[in-house]
mmCIF file of C-alpha atoms in Angstrom:
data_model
loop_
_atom_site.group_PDB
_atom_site.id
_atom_site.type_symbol
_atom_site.label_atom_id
_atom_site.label_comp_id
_atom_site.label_asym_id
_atom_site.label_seq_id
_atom_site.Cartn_x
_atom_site.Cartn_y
_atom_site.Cartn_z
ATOM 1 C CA UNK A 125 76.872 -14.913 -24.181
ATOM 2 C CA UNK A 126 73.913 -15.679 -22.031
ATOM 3 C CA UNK A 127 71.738 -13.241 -23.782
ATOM 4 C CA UNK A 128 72.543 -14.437 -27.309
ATOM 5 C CA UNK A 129 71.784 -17.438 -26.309
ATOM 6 C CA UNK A 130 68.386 -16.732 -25.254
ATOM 7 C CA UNK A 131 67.702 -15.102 -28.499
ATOM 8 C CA UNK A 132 68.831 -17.474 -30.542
ATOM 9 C CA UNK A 133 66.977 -20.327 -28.980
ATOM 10 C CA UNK A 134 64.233 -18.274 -28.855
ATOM 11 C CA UNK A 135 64.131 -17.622 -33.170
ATOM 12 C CA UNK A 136 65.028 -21.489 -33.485
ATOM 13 C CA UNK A 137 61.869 -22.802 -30.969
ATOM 14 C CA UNK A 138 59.959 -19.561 -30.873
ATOM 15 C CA UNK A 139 56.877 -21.777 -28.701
ATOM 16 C CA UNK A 140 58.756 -24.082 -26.749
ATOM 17 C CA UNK A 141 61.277 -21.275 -25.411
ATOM 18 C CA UNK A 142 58.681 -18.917 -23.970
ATOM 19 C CA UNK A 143 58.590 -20.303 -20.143
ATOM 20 C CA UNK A 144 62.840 -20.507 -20.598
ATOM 21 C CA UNK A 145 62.556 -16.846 -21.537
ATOM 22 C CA UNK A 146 60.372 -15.785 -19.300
ATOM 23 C CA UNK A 147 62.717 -17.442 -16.471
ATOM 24 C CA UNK A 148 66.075 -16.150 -18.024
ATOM 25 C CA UNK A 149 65.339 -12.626 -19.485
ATOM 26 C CA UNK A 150 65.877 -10.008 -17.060
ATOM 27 C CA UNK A 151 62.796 -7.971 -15.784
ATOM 28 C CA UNK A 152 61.872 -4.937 -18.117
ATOM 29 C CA UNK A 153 60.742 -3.258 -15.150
ATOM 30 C CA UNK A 154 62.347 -4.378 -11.542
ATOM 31 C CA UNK A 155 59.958 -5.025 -8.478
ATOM 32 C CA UNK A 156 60.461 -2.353 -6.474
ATOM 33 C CA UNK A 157 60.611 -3.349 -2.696
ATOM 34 C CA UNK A 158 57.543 -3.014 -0.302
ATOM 35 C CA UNK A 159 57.408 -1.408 2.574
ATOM 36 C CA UNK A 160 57.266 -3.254 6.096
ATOM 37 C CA UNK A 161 54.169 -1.254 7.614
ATOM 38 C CA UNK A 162 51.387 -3.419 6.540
ATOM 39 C CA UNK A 163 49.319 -0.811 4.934
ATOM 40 C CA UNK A 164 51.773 0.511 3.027
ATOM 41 C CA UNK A 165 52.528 -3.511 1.689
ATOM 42 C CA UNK A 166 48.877 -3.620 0.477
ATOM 43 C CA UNK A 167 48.692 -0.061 -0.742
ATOM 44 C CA UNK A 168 51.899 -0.989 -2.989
ATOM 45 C CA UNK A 169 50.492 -4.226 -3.974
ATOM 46 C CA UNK A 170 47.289 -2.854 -5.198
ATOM 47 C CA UNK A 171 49.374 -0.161 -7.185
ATOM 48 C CA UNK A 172 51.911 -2.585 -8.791
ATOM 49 C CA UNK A 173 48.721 -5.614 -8.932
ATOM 50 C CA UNK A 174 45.385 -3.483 -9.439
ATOM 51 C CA UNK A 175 43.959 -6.724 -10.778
ATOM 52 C CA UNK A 176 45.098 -9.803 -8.644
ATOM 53 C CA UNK A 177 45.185 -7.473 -5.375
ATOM 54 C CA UNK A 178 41.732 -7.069 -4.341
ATOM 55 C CA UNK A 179 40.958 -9.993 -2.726
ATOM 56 C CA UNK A 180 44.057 -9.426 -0.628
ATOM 57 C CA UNK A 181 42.940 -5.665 -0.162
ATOM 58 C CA UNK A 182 39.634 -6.726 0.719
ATOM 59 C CA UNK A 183 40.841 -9.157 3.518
ATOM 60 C CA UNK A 184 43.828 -6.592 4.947
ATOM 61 C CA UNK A 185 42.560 -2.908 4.673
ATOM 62 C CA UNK A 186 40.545 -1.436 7.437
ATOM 63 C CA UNK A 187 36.476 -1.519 7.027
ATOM 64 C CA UNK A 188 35.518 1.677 5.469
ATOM 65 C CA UNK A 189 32.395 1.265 7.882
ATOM 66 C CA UNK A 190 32.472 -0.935 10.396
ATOM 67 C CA UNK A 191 29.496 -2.424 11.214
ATOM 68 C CA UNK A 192 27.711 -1.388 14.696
ATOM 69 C CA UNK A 193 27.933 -4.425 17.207
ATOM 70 C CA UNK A 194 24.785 -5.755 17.943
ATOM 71 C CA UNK A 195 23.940 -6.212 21.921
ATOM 72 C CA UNK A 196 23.655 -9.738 23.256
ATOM 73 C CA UNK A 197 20.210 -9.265 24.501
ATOM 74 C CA UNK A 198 17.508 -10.170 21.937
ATOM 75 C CA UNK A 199 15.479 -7.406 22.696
ATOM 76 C CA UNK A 200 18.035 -4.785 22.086
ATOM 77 C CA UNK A 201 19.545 -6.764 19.266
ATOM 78 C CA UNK A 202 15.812 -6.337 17.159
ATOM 79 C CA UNK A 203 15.857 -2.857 18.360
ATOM 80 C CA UNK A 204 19.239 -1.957 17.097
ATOM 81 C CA UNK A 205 18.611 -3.654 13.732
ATOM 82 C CA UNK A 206 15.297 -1.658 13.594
ATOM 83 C CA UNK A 207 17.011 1.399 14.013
ATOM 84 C CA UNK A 208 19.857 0.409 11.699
ATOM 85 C CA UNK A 209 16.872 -0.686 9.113
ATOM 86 C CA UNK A 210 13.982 0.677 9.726
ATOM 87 C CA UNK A 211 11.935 -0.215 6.406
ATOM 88 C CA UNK A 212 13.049 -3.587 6.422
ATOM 89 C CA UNK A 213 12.031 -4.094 9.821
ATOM 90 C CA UNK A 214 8.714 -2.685 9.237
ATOM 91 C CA UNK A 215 7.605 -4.483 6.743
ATOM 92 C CA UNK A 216 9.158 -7.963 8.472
ATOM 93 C CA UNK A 217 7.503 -7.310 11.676
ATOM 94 C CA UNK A 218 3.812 -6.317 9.422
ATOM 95 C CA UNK A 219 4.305 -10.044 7.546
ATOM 96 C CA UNK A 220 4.092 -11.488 11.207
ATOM 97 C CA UNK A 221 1.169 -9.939 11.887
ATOM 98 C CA UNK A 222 -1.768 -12.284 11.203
ATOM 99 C CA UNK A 223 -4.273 -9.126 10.273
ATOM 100 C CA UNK A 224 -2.181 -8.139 7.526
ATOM 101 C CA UNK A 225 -2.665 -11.918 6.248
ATOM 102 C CA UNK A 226 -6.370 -11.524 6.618
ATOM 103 C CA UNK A 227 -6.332 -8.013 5.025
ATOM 104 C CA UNK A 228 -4.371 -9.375 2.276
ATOM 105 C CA UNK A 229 -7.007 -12.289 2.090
ATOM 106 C CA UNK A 230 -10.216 -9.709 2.163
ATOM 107 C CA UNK A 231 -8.356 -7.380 -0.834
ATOM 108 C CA UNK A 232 -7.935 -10.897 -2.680
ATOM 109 C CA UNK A 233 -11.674 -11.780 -2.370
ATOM 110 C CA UNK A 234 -12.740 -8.345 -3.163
ATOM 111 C CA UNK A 235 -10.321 -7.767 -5.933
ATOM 112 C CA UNK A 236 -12.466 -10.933 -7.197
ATOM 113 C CA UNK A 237 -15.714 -9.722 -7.032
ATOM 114 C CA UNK A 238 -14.259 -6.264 -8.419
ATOM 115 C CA UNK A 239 -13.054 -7.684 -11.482
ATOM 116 C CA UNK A 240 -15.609 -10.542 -12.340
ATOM 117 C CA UNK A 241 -19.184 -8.964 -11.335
ATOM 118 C CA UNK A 242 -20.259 -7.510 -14.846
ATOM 119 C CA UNK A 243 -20.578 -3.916 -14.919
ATOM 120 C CA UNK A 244 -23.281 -1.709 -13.721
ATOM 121 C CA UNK A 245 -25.085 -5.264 -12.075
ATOM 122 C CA UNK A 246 -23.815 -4.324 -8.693
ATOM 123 C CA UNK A 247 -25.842 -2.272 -6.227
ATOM 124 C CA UNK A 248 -27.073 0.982 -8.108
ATOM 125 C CA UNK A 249 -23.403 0.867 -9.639
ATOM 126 C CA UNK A 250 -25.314 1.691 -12.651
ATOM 127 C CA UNK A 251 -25.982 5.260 -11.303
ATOM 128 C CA UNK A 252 -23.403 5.389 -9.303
ATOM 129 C CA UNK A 253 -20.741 5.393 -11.910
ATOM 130 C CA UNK A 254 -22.370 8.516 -14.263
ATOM 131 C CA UNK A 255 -22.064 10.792 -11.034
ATOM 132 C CA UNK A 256 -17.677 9.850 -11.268
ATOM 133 C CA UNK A 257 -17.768 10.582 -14.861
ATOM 134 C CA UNK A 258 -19.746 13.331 -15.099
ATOM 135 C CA UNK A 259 -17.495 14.859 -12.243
ATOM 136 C CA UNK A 260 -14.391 13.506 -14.020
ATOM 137 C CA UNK A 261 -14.874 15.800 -16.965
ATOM 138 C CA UNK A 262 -15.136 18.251 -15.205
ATOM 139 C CA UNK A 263 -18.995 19.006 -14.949
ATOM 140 C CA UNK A 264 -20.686 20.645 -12.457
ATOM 141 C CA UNK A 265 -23.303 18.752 -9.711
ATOM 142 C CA UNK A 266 -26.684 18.360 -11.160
ATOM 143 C CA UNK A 267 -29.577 20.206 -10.193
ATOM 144 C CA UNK A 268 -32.495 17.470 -9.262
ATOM 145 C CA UNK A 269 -34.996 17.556 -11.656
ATOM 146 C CA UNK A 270 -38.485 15.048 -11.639
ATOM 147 C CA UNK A 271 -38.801 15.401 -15.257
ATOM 148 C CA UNK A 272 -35.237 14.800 -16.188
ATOM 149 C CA UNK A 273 -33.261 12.544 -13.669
ATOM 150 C CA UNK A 274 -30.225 12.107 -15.551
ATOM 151 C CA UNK A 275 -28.005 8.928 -15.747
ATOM 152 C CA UNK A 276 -27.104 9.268 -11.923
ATOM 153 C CA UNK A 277 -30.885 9.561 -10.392
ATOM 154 C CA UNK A 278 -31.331 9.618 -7.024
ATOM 155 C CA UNK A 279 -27.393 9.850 -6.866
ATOM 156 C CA UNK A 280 -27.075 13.126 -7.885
ATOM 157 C CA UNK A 281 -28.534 13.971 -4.313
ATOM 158 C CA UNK A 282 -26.050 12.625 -2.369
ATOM 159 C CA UNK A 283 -23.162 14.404 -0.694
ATOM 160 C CA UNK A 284 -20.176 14.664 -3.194
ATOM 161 C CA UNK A 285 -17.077 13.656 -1.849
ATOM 162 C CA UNK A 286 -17.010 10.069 -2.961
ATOM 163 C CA UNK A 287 -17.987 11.186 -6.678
ATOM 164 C CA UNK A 288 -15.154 14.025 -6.699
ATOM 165 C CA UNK A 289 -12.150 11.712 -5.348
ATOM 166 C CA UNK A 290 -12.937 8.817 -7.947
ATOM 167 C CA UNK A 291 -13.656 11.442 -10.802
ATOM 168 C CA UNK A 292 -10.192 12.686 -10.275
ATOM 169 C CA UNK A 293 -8.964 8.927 -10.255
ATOM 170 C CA UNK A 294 -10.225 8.092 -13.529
ATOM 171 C CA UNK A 295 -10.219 11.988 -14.931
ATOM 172 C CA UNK A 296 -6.888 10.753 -16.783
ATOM 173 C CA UNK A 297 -9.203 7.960 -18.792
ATOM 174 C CA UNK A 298 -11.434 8.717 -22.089
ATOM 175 C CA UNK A 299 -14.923 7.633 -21.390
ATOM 176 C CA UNK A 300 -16.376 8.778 -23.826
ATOM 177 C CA UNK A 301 -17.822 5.325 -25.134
ATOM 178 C CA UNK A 302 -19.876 5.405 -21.524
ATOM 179 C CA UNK A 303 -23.305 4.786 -23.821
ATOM 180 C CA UNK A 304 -22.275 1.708 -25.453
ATOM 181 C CA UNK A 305 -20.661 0.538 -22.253
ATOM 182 C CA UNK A 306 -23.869 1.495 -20.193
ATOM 183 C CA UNK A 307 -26.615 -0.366 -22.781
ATOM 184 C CA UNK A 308 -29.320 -0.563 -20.604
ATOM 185 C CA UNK A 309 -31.819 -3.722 -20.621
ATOM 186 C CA UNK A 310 -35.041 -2.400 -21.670
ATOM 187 C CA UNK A 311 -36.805 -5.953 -20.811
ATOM 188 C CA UNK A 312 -35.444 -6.365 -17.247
ATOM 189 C CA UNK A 313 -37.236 -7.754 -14.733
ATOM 190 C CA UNK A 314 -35.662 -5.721 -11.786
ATOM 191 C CA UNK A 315 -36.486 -7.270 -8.198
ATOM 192 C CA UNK A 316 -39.322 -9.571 -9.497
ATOM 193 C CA UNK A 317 -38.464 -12.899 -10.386
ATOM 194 C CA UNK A 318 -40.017 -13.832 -13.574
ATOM 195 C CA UNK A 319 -39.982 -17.276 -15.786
ATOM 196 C CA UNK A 320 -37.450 -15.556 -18.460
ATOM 197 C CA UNK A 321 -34.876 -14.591 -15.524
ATOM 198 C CA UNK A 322 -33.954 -11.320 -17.175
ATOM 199 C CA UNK A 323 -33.050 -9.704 -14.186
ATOM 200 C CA UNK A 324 -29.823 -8.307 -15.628
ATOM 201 C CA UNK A 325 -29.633 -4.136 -15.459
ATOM 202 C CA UNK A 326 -27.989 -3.659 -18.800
ATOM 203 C CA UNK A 327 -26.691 -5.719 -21.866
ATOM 204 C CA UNK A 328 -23.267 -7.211 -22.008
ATOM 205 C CA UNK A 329 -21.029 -7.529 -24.873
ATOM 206 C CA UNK A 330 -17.123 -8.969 -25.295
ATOM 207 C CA UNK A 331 -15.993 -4.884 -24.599
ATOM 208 C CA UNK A 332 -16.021 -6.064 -21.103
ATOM 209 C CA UNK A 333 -13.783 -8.909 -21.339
ATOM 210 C CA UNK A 334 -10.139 -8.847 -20.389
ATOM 211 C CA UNK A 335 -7.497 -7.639 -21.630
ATOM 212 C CA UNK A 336 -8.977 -6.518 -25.069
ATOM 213 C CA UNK A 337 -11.857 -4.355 -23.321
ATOM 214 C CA UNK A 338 -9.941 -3.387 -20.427
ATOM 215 C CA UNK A 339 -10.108 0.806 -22.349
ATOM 216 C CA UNK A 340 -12.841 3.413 -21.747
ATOM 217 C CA UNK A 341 -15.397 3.226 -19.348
ATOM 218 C CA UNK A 342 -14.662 -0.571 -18.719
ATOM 219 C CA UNK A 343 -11.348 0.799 -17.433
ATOM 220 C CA UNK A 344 -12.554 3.360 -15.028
ATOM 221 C CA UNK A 345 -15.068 1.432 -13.870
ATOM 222 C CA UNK A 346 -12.811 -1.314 -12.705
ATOM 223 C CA UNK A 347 -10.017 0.809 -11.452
ATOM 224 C CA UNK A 348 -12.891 2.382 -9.216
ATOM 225 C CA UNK A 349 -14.131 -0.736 -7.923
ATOM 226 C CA UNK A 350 -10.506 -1.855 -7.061
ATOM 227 C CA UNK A 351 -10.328 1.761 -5.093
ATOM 228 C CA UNK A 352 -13.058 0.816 -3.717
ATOM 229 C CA UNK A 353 -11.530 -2.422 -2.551
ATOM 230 C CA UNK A 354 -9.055 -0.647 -0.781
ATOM 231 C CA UNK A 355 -11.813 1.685 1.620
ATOM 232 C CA UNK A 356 -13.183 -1.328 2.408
ATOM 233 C CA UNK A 357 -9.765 -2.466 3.430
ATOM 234 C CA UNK A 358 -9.313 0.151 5.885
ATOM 235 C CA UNK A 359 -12.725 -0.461 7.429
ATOM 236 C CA UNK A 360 -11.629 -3.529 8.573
ATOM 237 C CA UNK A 361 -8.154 -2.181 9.819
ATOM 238 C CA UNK A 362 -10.050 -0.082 11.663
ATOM 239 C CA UNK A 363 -12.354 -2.748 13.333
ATOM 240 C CA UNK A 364 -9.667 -4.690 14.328
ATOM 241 C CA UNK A 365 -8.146 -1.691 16.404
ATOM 242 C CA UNK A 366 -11.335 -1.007 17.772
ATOM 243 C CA UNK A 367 -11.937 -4.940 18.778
ATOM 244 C CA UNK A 368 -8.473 -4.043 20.863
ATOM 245 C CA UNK A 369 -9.854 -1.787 22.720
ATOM 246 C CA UNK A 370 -12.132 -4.224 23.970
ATOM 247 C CA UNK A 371 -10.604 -7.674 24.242
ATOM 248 C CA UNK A 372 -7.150 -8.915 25.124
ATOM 249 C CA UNK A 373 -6.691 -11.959 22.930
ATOM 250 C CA UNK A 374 -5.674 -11.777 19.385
ATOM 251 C CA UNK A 375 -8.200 -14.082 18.738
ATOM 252 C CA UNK A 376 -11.439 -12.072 19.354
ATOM 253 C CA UNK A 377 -9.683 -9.100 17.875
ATOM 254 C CA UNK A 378 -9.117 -11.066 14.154
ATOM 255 C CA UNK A 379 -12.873 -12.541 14.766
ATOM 256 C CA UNK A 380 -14.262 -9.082 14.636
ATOM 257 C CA UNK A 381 -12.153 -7.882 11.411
ATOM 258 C CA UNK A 382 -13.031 -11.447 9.690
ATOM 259 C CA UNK A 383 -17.087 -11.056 10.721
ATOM 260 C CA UNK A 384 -16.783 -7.982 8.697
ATOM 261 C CA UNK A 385 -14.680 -8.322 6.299
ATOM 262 C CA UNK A 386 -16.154 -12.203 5.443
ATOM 263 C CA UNK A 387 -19.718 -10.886 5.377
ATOM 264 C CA UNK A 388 -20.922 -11.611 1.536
ATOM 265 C CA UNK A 389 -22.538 -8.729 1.151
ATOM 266 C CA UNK A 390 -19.866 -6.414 2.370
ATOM 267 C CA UNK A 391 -17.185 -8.093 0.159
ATOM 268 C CA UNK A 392 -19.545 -7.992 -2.691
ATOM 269 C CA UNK A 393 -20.290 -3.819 -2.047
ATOM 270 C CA UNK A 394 -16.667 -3.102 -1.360
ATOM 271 C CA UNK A 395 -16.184 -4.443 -4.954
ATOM 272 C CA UNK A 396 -18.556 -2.081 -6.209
ATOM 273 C CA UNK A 397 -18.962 1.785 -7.292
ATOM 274 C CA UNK A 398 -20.633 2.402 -4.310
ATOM 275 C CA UNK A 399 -20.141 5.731 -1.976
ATOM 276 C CA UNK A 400 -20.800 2.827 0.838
ATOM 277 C CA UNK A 401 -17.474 2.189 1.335
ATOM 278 C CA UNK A 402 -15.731 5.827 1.584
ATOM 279 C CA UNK A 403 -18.408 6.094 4.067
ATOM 280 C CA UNK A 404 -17.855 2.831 6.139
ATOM 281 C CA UNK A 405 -14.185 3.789 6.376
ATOM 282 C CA UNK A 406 -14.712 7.161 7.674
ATOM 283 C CA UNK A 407 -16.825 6.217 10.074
ATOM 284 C CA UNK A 408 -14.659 3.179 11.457
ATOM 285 C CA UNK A 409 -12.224 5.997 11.562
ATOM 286 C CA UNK A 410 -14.739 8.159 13.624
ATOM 287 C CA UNK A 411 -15.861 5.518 16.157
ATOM 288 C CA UNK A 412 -12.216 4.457 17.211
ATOM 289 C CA UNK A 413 -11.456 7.912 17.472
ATOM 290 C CA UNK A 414 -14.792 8.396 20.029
ATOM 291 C CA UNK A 415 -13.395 4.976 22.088
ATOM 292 C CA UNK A 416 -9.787 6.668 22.486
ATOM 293 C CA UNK A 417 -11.619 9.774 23.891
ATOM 294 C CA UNK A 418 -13.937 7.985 26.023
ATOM 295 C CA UNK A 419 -10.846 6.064 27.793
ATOM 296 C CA UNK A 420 -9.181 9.069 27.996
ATOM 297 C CA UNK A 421 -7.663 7.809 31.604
ATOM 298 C CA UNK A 422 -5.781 5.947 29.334
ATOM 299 C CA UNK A 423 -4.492 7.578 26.726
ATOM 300 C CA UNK A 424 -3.348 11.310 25.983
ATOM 301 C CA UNK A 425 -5.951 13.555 24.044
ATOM 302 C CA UNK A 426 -4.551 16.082 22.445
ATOM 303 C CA UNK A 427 -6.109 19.006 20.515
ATOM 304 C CA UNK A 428 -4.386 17.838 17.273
ATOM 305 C CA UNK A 429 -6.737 15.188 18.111
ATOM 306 C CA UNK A 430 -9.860 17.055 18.103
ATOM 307 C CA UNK A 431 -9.002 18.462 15.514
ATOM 308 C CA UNK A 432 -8.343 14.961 13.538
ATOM 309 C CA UNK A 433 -11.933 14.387 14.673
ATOM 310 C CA UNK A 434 -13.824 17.336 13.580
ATOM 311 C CA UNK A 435 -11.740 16.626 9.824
ATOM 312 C CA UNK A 436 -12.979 13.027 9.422
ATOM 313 C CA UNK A 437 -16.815 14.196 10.637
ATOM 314 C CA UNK A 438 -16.843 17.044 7.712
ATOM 315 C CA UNK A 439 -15.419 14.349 5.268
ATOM 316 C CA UNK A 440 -17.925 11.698 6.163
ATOM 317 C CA UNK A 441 -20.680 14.387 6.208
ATOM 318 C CA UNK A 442 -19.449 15.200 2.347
ATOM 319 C CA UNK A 443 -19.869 11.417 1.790
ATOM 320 C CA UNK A 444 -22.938 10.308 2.748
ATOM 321 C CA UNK A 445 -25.960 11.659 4.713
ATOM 322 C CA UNK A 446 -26.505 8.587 7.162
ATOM 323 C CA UNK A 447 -23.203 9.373 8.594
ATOM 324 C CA UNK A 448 -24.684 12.646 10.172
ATOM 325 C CA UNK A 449 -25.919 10.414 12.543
ATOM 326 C CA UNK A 450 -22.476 10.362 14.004
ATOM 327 C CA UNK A 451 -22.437 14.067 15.052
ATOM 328 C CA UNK A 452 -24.798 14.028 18.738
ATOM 329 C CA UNK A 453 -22.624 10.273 19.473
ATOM 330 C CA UNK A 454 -19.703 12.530 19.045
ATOM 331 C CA UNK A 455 -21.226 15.091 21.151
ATOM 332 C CA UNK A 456 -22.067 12.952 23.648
ATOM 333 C CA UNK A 457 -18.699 11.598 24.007
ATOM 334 C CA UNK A 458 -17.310 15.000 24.573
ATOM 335 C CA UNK A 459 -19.843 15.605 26.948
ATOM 336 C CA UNK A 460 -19.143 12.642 28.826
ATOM 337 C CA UNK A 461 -15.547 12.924 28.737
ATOM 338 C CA UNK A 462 -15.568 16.413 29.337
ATOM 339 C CA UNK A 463 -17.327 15.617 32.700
ATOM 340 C CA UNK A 464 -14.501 12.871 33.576
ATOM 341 C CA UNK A 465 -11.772 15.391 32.731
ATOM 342 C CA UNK A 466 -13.535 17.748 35.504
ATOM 343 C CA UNK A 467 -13.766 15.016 37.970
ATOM 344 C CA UNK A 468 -10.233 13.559 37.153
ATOM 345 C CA UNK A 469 -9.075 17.619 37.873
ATOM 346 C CA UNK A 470 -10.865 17.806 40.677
ATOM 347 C CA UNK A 471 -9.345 14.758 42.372
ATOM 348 C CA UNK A 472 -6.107 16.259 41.470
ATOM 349 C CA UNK A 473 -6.698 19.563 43.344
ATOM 350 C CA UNK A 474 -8.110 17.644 46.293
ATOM 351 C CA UNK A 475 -4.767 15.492 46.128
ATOM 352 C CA UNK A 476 -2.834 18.704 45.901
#
């Protein structure tokens, strides 16, 4: 009998049998036939092979989503791939861009000075900074007083806005150790240079150094600075679109951003707590704002524009005093392109 056969090789050679078996032994379970539509063949397979069928699935079922065509032209092949991917496409077509390389190289060299200039030896950073904290904890702005200045000074004058947004940046950090970190140099020589060459504002200790100090008023201080960077940043943005308005080569338009952005002192304040550079950005802001009006042939002006405009004059005004001076130029714009809108509509009645 074939079968008793099989099972009694099998207990003699219980290894060596196995592949004899396997080829002799009826099926415990016989293949059932597939169908001839070739869907149905692969939806079979998968359900009799879940394992080994995939690749085969993968290579006969129908795309789920087939993928758009793309057309042959070049132009409307990166337009159909930007609407496909629009995020990706953004930020490949921004790497292209040689302005975002220079930005990139300006937030580099201010990050620098941000992080290595010790603190409270930058531009009246060391009255600067008690205005953010004294705002961060929620105090109210100080009433100027000759006979008691205050930490802040002359800073306590100025308009708020700069004080208020970084106070709320840092409000999350404990600064209470602000007078050991602000130990001011009682033996400075400040502006006069002197045979000792103590010129420096306060006195430094290892709580600045990084990463052990990086806590306190260290920590808000340099997280400032590095917001700081990043006005700056958009001041240059912003005079590179204005050098567009005014030249046609890319090459005067990355001169102007770099003569700004590569001045020492400018990298040096933007690395600073300094309401300089909230201001400077505003007022970038402003002045391309005034150019789009005054070539209004141009370009559409809306009154969501205006209204833009009047926002970022308030905000500058809450920033720093010098940028009141911006208020008659915009007036006189709007004068000025007031009168061209009249003569533009009068030409268009005439035409009429």
């Amino acid at each position: 009998n074939r079968e008793d056969a099989v099972g009694e090789r099998k207990r003699l050679f219980p290894i060596t049998s196995n592949r004899l078996y396997r080829k002799l032994a009826p099926s415990p379970r016989p293949r059932e036939p597939l169908s001839g539509n070739r869907e149905d063949a692969v939806g079979e397979r998968k359900r009799l092979f879940p394992i080994t069928s995939n690749r085969l699935y993968r290579k006969l079922a129908p795309s789920p989503r087939p993928r758009e065509p793309l057309s042959g032209n070049r132009e409307d092949a990166v337009g159909e791939r930007k609407r496909l991917f629009p995020l990706t496409s953004n930020i490949q077509h921004a790497l292209r861009q040689p302005i975002f390389w220079l930005l990139a190289l300006f937030i580099l060299l201010a990050s620098i000075y941000a992080i290595t200039t010790p603190l409270f030896e930058a531009s009246d950073e060391l009255w600067h900074y008690p205005m953010v904290q004294h705002l961060s904890r929620g105090g109210a702005l100080p009433v100027q007083d000759p006979n008691n200045v205050g930490p802040w000074r002359q800073e306590a004058s100025q308009p708020p806005l700069y004080y208020y947004l970084m106070g709320w940046a840092t409000a999350w950090i404990d600064t209470n150790d602000m007078p050991q970190a602000r130990w001011l140099n009682p033996h400075v020589d400040n502006g006069i240079i002197t045979p000792d060459g103590n010129i420096n504002l306060a006195i430094h200790t290892s709580a600045e150094n990084f990463p052990e100090g990086w806590r306190g008023t260290v920590l808000a201080v340099r997280l400032v600075r590095l917001l700081s960077v990043l006005m700056s940043a958009g001041t240059v943005l912003f005079t590179y679109l204005l050098a567009r308005e005014f030249f046609d080569d890319e090459a005067s338009r990355l001169a102007a951003a770099a003569f700004v952005a590569f001045t020492p002192m400018f990298a040096f304040i933007s690395g600073a707590v300094n309401n300089d550079n909230l201001a400077s950005l505003l007022s970038a802001a402003i002045l391309f704002l005034l150019i789009r009006f005054a070539r209004n042939t141009q370009y559409e002006i809306r009154n969501t524009h205006y209204l833009l405009l009047g926002i970022l004059l308030g905000l500058a005004a809450l920033t720093k005093q010098s940028a009141l001076g911006l208020f008659p130029l915009t007036g006189l714009t709007l004068l000025v392109n007031s009168g061209q809108w009249a003569v533009n509509s009068g030409q268009w009645a005439v035409n009429s």
